[in-house]
Each structure stands twice: as structure tokens, then as C-alpha cells.
Coordinates of C-alpha atoms in Angstrom, one line a residue:
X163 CA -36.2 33.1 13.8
X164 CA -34.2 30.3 15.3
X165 CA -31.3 29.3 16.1
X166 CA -29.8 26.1 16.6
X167 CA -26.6 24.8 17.9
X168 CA -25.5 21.0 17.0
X169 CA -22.6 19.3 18.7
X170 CA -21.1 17.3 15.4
X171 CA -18.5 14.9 16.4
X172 CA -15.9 13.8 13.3
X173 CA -14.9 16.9 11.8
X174 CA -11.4 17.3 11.1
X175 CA -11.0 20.2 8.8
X176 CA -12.2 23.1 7.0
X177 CA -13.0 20.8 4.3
X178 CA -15.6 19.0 6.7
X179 CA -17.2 22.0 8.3
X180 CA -17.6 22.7 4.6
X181 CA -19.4 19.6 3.7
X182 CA -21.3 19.3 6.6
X183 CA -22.3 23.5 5.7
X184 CA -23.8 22.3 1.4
X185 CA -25.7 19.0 2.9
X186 CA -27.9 21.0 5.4
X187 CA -28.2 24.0 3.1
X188 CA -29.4 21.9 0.8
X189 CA -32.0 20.5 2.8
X190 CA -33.1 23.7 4.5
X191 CA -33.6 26.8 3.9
X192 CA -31.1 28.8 6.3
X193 CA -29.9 32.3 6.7
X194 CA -26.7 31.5 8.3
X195 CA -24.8 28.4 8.7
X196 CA -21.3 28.4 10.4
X197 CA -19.5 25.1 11.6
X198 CA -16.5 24.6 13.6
X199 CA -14.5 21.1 13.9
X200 CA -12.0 23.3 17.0
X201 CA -15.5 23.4 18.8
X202 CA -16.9 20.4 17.1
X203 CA -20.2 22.0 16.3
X204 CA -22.9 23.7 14.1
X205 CA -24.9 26.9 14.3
X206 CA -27.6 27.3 12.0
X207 CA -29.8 30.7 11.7
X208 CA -33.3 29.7 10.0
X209 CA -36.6 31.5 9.9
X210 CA -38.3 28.0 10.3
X211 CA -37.9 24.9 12.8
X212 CA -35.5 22.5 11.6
X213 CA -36.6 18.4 11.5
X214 CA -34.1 17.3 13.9
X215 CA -34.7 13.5 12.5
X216 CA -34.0 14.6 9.0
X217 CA -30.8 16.9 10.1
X218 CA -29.4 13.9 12.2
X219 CA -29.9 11.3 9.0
X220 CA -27.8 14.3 6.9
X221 CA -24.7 14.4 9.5
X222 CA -25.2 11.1 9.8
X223 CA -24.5 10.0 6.1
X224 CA -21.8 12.9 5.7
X225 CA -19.9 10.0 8.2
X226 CA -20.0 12.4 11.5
X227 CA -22.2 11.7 14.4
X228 CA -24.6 14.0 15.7
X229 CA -24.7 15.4 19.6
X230 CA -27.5 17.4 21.4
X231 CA -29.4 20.0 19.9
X232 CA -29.8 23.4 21.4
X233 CA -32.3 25.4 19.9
X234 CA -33.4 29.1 21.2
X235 CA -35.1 31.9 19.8
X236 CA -32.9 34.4 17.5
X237 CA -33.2 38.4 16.5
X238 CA -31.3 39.5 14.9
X239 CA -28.9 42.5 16.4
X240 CA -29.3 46.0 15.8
X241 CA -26.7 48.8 14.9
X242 CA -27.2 51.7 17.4
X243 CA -28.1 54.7 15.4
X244 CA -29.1 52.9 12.4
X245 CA -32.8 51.8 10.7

């Protein structure tokens, strides 16, 4: 799994971290996608690589600009004591 953290300049609200959340869920199949216009970013949990040209035309047409791209590997945590 990956994940991927997206500096998205041009959010302003809870409204446009939700926006910016339905485009690229609609365009990729994510576990987890959680955005933040305090931090002016994205984080996106997906079993796949993401097409970073396709992802920066969907910011891009939401009206936002997109930043660098951090992408490392992702596990998931684990719960001591639990299976």
C-alpha cells in the first residue's frame, strides 16, 4: 500500500477539502482520503500507485493548484493484543 501526501494550494473550507476528497475518489480507487485546507494538503491511502499527471489535471480543474508529491510506503498499524 501507499501513501501519498499532496500539498494543494486554494482550499478555503471544509466544503473544498470535500470537493477535492469526491473528484480523486472518483478517479481512484482509495482506502482513505483525508484533506486539510489549515495544512493546505492531501493524504491518500491506496493499494495502487496513483497517476500523478491524471491527479494533478483533477486538482487542477477543481480550481486549486497542485504542490509536491510525497509518496512512501504504508502498513497499516496494528492493535497490540489483537488479530
Amino acid at each position: 500500500m501507499w501513501k501519498y501526501t499532496i500539498a494543494v494550494n486554494g482550499m478555503m473550507c471544509g466544503m473544498c477539502e470535500s470537493h477535492t476528497n469526491d473528484a480523486i475518489r472518483k478517479a481512484f480507487p482509495v482506502k482513505k482520503i483525508t484533506s486539510s485546507h489549515k495544512k493546505g494538503q492531501t493524504e491518500i491511502i491506496t493499494e495502487q500507485e496513483l497517476d500523478e499527471t491524471l491527479l494533478k489535471e483533477i486538482i487542477t480543474e477543481l480550481g486549486y493548484d497542485m504542490g509536491a508529491v510525497q509518496k512512501e510506503p504504508y502498513q497499516k498499524k496494528k492493535l497490540f493484543g489483537l488479530f
